[in-house]
Short mmCIF file of C-alpha atoms and ligand atoms in Angstrom, two decimals:
data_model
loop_
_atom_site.label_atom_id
_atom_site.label_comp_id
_atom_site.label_asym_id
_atom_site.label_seq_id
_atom_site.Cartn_x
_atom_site.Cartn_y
_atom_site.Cartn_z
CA UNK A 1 0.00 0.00 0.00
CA UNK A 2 0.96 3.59 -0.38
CA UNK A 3 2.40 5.50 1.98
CA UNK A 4 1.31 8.95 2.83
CA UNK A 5 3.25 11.36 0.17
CA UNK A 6 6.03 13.33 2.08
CA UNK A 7 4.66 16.48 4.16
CA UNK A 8 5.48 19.89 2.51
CA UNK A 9 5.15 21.67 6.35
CA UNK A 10 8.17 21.46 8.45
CA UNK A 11 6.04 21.72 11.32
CA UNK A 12 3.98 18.67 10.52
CA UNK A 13 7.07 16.91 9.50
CA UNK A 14 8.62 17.40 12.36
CA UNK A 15 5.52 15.77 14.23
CA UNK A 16 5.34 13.38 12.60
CA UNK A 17 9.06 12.52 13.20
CA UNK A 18 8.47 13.47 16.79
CA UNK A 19 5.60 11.40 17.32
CA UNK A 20 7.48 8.17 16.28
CA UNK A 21 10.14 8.96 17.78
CA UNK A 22 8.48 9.38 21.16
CA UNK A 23 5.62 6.63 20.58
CA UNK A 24 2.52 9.18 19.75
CA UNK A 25 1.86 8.15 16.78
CA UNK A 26 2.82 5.10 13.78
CA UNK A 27 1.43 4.64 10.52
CA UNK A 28 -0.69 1.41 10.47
CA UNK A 29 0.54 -1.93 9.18
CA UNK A 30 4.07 -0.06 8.63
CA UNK A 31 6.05 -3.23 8.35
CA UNK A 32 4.17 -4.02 5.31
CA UNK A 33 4.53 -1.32 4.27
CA UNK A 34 1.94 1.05 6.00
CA UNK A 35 -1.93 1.29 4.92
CA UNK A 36 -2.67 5.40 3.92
CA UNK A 37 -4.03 7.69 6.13
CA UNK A 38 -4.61 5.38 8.68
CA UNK A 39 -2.92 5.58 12.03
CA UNK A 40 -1.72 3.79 15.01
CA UNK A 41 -1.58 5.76 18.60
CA UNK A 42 1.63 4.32 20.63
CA UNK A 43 2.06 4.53 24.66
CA UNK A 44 2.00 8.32 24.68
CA UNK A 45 -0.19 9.07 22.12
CA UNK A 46 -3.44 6.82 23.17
CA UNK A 47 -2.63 8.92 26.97
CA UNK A 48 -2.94 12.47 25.13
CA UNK A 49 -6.29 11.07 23.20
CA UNK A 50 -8.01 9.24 26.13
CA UNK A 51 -7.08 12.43 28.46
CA UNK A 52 -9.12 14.29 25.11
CA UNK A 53 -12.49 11.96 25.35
CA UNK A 54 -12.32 11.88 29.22
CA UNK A 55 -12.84 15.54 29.54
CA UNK A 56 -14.99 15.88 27.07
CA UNK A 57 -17.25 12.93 28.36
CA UNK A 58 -16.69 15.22 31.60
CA UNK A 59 -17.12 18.47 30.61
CA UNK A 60 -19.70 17.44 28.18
CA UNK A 61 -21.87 14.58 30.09
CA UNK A 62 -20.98 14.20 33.73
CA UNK A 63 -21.10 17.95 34.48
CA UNK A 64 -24.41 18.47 32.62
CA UNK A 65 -27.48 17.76 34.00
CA UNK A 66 -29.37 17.49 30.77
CA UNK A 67 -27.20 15.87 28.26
CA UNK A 68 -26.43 11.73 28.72
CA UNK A 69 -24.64 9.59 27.10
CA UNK A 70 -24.47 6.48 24.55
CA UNK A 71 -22.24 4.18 23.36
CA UNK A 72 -24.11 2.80 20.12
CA UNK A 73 -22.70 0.43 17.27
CA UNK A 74 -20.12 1.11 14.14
CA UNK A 75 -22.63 -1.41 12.27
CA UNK A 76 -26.11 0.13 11.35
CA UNK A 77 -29.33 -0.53 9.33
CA UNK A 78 -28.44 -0.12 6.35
CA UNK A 79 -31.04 2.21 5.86
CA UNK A 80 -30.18 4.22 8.22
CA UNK A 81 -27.80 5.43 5.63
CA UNK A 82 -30.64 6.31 3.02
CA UNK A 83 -32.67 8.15 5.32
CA UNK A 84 -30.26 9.87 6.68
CA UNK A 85 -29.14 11.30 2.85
CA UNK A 86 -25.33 9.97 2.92
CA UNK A 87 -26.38 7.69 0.13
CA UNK A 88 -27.48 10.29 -2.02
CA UNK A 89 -25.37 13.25 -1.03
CA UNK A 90 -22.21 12.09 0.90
CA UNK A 91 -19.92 12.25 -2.61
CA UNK A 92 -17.03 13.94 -3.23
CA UNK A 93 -16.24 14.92 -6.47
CA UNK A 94 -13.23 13.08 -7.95
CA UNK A 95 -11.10 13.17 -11.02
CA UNK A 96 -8.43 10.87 -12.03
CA UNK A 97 -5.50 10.82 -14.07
CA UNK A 98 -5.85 9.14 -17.64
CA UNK A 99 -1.99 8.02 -16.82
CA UNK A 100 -0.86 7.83 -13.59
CA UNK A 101 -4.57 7.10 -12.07
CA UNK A 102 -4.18 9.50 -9.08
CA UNK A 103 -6.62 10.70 -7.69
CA UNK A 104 -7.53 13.92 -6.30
CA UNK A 105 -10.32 15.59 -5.07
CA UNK A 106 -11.73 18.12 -7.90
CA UNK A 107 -12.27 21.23 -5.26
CA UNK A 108 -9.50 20.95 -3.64
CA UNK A 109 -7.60 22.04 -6.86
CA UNK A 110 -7.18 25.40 -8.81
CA UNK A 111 -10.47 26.03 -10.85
CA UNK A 112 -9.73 24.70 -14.32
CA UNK A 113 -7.15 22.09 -13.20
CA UNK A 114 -6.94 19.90 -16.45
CA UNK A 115 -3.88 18.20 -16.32
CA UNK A 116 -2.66 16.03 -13.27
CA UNK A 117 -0.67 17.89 -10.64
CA UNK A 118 1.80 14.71 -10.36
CA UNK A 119 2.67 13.47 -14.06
CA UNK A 120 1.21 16.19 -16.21
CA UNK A 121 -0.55 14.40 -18.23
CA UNK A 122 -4.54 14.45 -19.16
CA UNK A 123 -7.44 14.14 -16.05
CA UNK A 124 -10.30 12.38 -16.75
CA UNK A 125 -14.03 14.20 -16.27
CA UNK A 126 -14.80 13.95 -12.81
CA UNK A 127 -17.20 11.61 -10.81
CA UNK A 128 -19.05 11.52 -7.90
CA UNK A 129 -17.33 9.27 -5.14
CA UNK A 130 -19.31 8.13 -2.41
CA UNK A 131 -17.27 8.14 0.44
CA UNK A 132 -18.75 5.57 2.90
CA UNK A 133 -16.96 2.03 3.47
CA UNK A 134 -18.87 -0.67 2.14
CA UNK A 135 -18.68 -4.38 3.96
CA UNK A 136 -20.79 -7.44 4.08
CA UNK A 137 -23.28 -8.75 7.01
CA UNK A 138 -23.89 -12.50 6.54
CA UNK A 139 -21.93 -15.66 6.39
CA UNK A 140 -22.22 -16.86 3.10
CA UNK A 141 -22.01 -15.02 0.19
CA UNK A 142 -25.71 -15.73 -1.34
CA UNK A 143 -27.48 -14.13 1.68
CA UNK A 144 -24.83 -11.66 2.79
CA UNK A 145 -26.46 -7.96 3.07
CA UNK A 146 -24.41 -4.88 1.85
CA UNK A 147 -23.52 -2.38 4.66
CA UNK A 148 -21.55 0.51 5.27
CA UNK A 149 -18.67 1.34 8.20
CA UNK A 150 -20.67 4.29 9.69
CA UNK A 151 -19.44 7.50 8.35
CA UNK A 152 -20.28 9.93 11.41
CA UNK A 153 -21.49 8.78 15.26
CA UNK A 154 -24.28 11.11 14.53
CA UNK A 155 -27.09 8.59 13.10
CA UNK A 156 -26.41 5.85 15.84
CA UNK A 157 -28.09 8.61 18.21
CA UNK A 158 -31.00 9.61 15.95
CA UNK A 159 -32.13 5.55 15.71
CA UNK A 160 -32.16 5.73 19.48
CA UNK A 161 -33.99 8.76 19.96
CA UNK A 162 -37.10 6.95 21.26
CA UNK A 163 -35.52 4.47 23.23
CA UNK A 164 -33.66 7.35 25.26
CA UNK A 165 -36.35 9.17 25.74
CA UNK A 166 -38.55 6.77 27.36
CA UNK A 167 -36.18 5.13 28.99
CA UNK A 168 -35.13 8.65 31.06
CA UNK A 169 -37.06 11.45 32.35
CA UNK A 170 -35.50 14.36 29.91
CA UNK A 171 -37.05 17.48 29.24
CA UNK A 172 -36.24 19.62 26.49
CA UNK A 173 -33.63 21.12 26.18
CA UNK A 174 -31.71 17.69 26.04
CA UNK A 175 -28.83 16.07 24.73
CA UNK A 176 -27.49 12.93 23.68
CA UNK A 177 -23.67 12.28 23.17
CA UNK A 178 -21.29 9.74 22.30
CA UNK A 179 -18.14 9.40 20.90
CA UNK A 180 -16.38 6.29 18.63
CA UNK A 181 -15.08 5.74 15.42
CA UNK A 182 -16.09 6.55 12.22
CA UNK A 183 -14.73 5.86 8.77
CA UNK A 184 -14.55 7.41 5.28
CA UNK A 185 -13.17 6.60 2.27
CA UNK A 186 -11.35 10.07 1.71
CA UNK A 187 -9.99 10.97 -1.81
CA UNK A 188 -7.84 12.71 -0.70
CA UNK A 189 -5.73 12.90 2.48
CA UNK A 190 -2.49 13.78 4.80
CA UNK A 191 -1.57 16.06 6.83
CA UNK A 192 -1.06 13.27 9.63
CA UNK A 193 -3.94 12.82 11.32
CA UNK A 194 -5.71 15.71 9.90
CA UNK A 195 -8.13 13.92 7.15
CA UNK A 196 -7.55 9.96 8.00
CA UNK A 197 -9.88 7.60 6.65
CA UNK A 198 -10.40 5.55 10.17
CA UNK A 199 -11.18 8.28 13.20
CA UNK A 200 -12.88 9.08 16.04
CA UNK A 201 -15.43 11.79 16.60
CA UNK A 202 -17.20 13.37 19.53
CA UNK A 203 -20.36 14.42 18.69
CA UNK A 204 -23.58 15.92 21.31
CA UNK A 205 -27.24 16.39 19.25
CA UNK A 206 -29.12 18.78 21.06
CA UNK A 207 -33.06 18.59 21.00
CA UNK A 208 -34.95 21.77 21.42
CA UNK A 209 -37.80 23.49 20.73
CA UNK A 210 -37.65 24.61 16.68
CA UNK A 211 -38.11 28.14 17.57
CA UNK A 212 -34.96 28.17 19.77
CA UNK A 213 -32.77 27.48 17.15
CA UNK A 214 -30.76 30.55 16.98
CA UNK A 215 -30.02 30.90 20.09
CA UNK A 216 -28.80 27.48 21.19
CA UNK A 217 -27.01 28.08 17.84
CA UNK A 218 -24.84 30.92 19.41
CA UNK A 219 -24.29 29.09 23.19
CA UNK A 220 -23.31 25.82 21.54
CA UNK A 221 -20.85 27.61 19.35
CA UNK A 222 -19.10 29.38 22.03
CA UNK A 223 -19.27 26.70 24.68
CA UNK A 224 -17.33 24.84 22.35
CA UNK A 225 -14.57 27.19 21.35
CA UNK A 226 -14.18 28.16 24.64
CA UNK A 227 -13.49 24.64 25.42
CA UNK A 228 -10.66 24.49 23.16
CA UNK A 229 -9.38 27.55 24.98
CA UNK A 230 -9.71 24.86 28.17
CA UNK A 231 -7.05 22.28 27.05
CA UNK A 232 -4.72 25.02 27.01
CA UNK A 233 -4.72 26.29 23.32
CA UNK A 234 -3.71 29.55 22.45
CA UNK A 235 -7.17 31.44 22.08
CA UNK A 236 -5.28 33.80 18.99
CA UNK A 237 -4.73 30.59 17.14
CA UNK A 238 -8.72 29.14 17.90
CA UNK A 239 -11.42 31.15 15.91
CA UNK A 240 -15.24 30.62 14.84
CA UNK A 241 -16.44 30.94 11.27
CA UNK A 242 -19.83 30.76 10.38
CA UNK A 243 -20.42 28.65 7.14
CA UNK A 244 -21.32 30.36 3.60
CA UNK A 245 -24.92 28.95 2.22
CA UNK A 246 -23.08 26.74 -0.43
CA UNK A 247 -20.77 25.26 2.07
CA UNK A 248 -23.60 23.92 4.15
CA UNK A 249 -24.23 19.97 4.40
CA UNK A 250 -27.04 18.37 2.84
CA UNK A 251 -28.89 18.23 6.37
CA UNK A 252 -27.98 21.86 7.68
CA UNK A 253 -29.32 25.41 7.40
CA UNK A 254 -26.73 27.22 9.40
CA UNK A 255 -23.56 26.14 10.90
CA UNK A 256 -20.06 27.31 12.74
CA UNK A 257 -17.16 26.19 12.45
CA UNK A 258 -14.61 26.01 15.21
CA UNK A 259 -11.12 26.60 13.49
CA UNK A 260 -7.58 26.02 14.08
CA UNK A 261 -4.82 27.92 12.31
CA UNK A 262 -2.77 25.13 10.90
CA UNK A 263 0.86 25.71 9.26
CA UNK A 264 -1.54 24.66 6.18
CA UNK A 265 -3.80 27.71 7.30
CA UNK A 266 -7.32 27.86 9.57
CA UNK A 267 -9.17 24.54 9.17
CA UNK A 268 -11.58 22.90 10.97
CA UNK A 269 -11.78 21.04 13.96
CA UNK A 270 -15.36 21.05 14.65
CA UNK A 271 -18.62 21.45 13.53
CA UNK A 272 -21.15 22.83 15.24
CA UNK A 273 -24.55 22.97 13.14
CA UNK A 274 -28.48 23.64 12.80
CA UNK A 275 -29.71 20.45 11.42
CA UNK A 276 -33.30 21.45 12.07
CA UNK A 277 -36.17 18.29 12.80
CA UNK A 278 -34.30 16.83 9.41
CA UNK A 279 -32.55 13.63 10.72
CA UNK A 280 -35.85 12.91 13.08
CA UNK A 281 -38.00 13.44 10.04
CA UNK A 282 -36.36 11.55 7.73
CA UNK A 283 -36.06 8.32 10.06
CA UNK A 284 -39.93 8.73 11.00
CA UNK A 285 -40.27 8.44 7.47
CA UNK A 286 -38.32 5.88 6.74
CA UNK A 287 -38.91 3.40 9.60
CA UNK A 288 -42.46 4.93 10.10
CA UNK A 289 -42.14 4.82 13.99
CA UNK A 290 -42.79 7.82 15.57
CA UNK A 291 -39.61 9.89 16.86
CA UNK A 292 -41.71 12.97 18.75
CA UNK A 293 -41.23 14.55 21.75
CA UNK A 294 -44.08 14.82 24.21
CA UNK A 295 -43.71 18.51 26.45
CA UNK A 296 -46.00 18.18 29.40
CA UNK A 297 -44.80 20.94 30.46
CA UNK A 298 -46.86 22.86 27.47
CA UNK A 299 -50.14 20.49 27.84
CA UNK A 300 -48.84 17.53 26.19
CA UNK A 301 -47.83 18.72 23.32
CA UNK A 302 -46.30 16.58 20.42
CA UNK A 303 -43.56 18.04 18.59
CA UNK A 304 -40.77 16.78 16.44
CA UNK A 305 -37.83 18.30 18.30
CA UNK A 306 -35.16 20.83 15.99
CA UNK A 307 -31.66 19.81 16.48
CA UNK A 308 -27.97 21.56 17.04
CA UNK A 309 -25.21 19.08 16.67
CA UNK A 310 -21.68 19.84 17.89
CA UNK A 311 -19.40 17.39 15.85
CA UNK A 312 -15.39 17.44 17.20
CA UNK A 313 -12.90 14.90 16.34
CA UNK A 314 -10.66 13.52 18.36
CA UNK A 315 -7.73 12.91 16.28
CA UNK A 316 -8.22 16.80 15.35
CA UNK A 317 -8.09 17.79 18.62
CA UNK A 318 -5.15 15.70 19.15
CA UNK A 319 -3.22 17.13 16.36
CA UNK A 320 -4.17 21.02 17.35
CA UNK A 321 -2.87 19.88 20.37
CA UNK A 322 0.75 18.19 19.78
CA UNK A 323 0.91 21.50 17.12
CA UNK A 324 -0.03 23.62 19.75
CA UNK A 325 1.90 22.50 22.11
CA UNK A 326 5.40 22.37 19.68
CA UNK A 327 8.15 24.72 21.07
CA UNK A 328 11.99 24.86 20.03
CA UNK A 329 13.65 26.22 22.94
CA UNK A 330 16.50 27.43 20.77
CA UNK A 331 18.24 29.12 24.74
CA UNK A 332 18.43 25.75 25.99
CA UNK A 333 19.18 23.47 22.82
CA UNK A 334 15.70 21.32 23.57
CA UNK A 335 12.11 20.56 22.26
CA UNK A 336 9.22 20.73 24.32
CA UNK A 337 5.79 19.83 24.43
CA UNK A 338 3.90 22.49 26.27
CA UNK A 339 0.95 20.69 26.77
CA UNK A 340 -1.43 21.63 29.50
CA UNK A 341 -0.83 19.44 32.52
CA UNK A 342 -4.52 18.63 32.10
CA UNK A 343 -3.92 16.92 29.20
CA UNK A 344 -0.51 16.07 29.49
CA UNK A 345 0.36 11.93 29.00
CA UNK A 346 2.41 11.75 31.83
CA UNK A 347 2.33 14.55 34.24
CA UNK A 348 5.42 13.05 36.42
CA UNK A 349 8.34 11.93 36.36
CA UNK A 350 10.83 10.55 38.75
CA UNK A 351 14.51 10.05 38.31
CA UNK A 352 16.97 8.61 40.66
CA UNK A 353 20.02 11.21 39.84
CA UNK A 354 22.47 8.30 40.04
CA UNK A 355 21.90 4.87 40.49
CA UNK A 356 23.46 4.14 43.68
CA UNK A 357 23.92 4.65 47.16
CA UNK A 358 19.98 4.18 48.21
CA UNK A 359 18.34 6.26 45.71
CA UNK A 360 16.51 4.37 43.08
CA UNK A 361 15.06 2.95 46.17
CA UNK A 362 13.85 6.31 47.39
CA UNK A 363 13.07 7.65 43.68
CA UNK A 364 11.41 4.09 43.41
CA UNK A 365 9.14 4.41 46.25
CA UNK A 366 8.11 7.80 45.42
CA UNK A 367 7.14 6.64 42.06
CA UNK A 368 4.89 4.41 43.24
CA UNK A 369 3.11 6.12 45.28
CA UNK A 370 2.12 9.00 43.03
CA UNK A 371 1.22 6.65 40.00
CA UNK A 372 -1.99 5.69 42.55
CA UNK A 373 -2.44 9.31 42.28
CA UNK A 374 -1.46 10.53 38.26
CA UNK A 375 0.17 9.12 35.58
CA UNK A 376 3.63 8.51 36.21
CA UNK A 377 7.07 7.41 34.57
CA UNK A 378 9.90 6.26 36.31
CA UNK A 379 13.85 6.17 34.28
CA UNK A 380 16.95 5.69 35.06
CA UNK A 381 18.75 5.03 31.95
CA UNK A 382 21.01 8.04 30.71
CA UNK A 383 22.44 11.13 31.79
CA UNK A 384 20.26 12.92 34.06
CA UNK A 385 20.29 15.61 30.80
CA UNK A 386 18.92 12.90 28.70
CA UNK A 387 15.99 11.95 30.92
CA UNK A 388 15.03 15.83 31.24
CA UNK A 389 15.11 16.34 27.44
CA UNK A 390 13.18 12.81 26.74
CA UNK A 391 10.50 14.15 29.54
CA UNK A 392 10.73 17.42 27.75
CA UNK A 393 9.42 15.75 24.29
CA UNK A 394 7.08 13.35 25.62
CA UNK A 395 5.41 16.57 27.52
CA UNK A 396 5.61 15.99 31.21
CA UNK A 397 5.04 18.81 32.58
CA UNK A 398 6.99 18.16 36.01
CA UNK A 399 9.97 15.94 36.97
CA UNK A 400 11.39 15.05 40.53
CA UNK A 401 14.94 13.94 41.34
CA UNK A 402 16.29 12.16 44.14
CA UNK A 403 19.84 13.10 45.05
CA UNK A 404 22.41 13.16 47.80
CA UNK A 405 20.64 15.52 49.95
CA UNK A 406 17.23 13.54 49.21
CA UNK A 407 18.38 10.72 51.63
CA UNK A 408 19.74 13.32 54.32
CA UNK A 409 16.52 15.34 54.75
CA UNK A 410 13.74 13.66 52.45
CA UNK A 411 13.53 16.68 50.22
CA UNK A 412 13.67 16.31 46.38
CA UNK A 413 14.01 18.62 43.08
CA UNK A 414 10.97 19.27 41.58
CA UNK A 415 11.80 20.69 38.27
CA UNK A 416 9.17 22.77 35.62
CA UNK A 417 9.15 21.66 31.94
CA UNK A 418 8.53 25.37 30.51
CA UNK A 419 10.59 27.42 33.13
CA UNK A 420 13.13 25.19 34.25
CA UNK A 421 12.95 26.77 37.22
CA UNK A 422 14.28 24.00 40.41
CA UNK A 423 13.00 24.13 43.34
CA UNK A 424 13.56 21.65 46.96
CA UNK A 425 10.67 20.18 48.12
CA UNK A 426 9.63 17.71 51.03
CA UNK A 427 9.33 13.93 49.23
CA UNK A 428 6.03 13.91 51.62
CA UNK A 429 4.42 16.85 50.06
CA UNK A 430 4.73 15.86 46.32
CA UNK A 431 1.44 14.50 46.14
CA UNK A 432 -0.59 17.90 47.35
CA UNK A 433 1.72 20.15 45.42
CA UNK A 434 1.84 18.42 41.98
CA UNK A 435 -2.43 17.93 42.65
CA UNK A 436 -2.58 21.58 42.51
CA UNK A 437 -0.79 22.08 39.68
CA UNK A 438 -1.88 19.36 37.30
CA UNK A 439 -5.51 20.54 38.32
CA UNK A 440 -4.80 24.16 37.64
N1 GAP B 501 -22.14 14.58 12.24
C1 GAP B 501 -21.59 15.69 11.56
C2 GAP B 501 -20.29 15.43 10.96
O1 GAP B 501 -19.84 14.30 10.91
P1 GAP B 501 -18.26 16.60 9.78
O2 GAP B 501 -17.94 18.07 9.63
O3 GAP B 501 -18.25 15.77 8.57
O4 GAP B 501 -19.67 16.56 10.53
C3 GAP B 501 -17.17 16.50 12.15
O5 GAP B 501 -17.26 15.97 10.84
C4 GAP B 501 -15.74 16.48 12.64
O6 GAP B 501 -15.19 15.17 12.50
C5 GAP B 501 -14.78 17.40 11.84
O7 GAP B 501 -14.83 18.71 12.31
C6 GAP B 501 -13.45 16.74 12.10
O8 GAP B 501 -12.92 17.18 13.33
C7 GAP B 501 -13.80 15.27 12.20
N2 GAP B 501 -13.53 14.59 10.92
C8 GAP B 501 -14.34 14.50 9.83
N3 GAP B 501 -13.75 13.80 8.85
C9 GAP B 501 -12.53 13.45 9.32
C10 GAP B 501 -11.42 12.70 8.78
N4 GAP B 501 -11.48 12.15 7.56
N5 GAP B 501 -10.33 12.53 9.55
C11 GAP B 501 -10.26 13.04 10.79
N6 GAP B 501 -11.25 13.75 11.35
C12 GAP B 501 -12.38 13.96 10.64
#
């Protein structure tokens, strides 16, 4: 299989170099060769992306009292798909070389493009591509049913629209949120993680009353840039940009995007749209069960609730992080992650300064007892240099070291990733200081 074509952004280059270097990210199936623009999160990286869905699911879920939760599966109906529109409308539209048979995605290339960016010779007229993954349900071939990898986490809520709202006592306003993966067959891709064919997404549907459209419009849209601004961010680089009408998906009449400036420019990283009573309509119609809401707080009345979706991705976020966070410290010869200690993979770590006279034992002990606490790391190999710069890279934001002193008066170096600033602490206080910092 392909791999992705070299990165023309030194900054993504270099995070990609970084990442497998430090274990955030591979490219899948590399020792065959690697599969394109799918990827594999290593030890650090699946830390950074779970500490992403937990405080979401947190700040999203568990903090709200009128938005729960589902966990519903990749596999659907597979009419699901036709009601929904992505049959009909989810296409990009593709043209291919005559030659060379790449192919690229017709607007994201200069109007008029007629010859093939790569070999210069003739493209073909362009097509519609559906994007959606196509598999089989069934054991034998003869009775085997066509499906498709779900393409957003969106629809998997929709279905289950009745069944949550019998099953709970929500009133409207209400939402319903999960996140998993999802899967398109992109035309075009790279970037890393940017546009991968195999991702995750985090998306909330919000049921209100039609008329309240605009303004839960407006809350959603800055509840969720502002959280953005919450994993640490920079809020000049973070900006919301309200869709043109011919930008607007089949299923929405107004929408906001939350965008990231990129070293390829400001791109999304979330959507967060009006998508009206459309999705409940269309499954009424197509699985003619009823999918109403019924407000008895307004006499029992029956109403088809309106709809605003915010749709993140995780691997998104991820990458707006690690690019975020990127920072040559020319002064001091090093790269550092600056991530928030919130999100941070590790936000410890505990050296020994040599590896004698009692104190991996004491840098060993401490260790353990804060990884009950936070996530931890423990080395010893290498100049004590080395381990700072490694720590540096991976992100972790603090890192204690036992020395001489240490196992006179049970004090230890607690050292600051972006400052470097040293300072002696007691070994029994570590637990309550480094709390208060990791939690802001
Ligand atoms: N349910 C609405 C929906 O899926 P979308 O704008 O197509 O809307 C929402 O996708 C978010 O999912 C995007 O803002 C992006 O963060 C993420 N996303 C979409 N396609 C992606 C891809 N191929 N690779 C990585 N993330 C993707």
């Amino acid at each position: 299989m392909a791999k992705s074509k070299p990165m023309s952004y030194p900054l993504m280059e270099k995070l990609v170099a970084l990442s497998r270097r430090r274990g955030f990210l591979f490219q899948s199936s590399e020792i065959y060769g690697a599969i394109n623009a799918v990827w594999d999160y290593g030890p650090l990286g699946v830390e950074l992306k779970r500490n992403v869905k937990n405080i979401w699911w947190q700040d999203m879920i568990s903090s709200r009292d009128n938005i729960v939760g589902m966990d519903t599966a990749i596999l659907m109906h597979p009419e699901t798909w036709v009601a929904s529109g992505h049959v009909q409308n989810f296409h990009d539209p593709m043209v291919e070389c005559r030659k060379c048979k790449r192919r690229y995605r017709q607007d994201h290339l200069p109007e008029n493009t007629v010859r093939c960016p790569e070999c210069g010779d003739e493209l073909g007229e362009p097509k519609q591509f559906n994007l959606m993954f196509k598999t089989f349900l069934g054991s034998t071939q003869e009775n085997a049913q066509e499906i498709y990898l779900r393409p957003e986490t969106a629809q998997g809520i929709f279905v289950n629209f009745d069944n949550v709202i019998s099953s709970t006592r929500l009133k409207l306003p209400f939402g319903i949120a999960q996140m998993g993966k999802s899967f398109r067959n992109e035309i075009t891709t790279g970037n890393f993680i940017f546009r991968s064919r195999e991702f995750e997404q985090m998306e909330m549907e919000f049921f209100i009353r039609p008329e309240e459209n605009a303004h839960w419009l407006e809350y959603w849209a800055q509840e969720r840039l502002n959280w953005f601004v919450s994993l640490g961010i920079r809020a000049e680089k973070l900006r919301l940009r309200p869709h043109g009408p011919d930008e607007l998906a089949h299923y929405s009449t107004a929408c906001y995007d939350v965008e990231y400036e990129f070293p390829f420019g400001f791109s999304e990283l979330e959507g967060i749209a009006d998508r009206g009573a459309y999705d409940l309509e269309q499954h009424q119609q197509h699985s003619r069960k009823k999918l109403q809401f019924v407000d008895q707080e307004r006499g029992n009345e029956k109403l088809t609730p309106a709809v605003i979706e915010s749709s993140a991705g995780v691997d998104r976020t991820v990458l707006v992080l690690m690019a975020d966070a990127y920072w040559e410290d020319e002064a001091n010869n090093r790269v550092v992650m600056r991530f928030s200690p919130k999100v941070a993979p590790y936000k410890v770590a505990v050296f020994p300064l040599f590896n004698k006279d009692g104190m991996p034992e004491m840098a060993d002990a401490i260790y353990k007892k804060l990884k009950k606490t936070m996530p931890a790391f423990y080395d010893t190999a290498g100049s004590i240099g080395k381990r700072y710069r490694r720590q540096d890279e991976a992100g972790t934001p603090f890192c204690i070291t036992v020395d001489h002193q240490s196992l006179e008066d049970q004090t230890v170096t607690l050292r600051d990733r972006d400052s470097l600033e040293q300072i002696r602490v007691s070994a029994d206080s570590l637990i309550g200081l480094l709390l208060e910092k990791v939690m802001g």
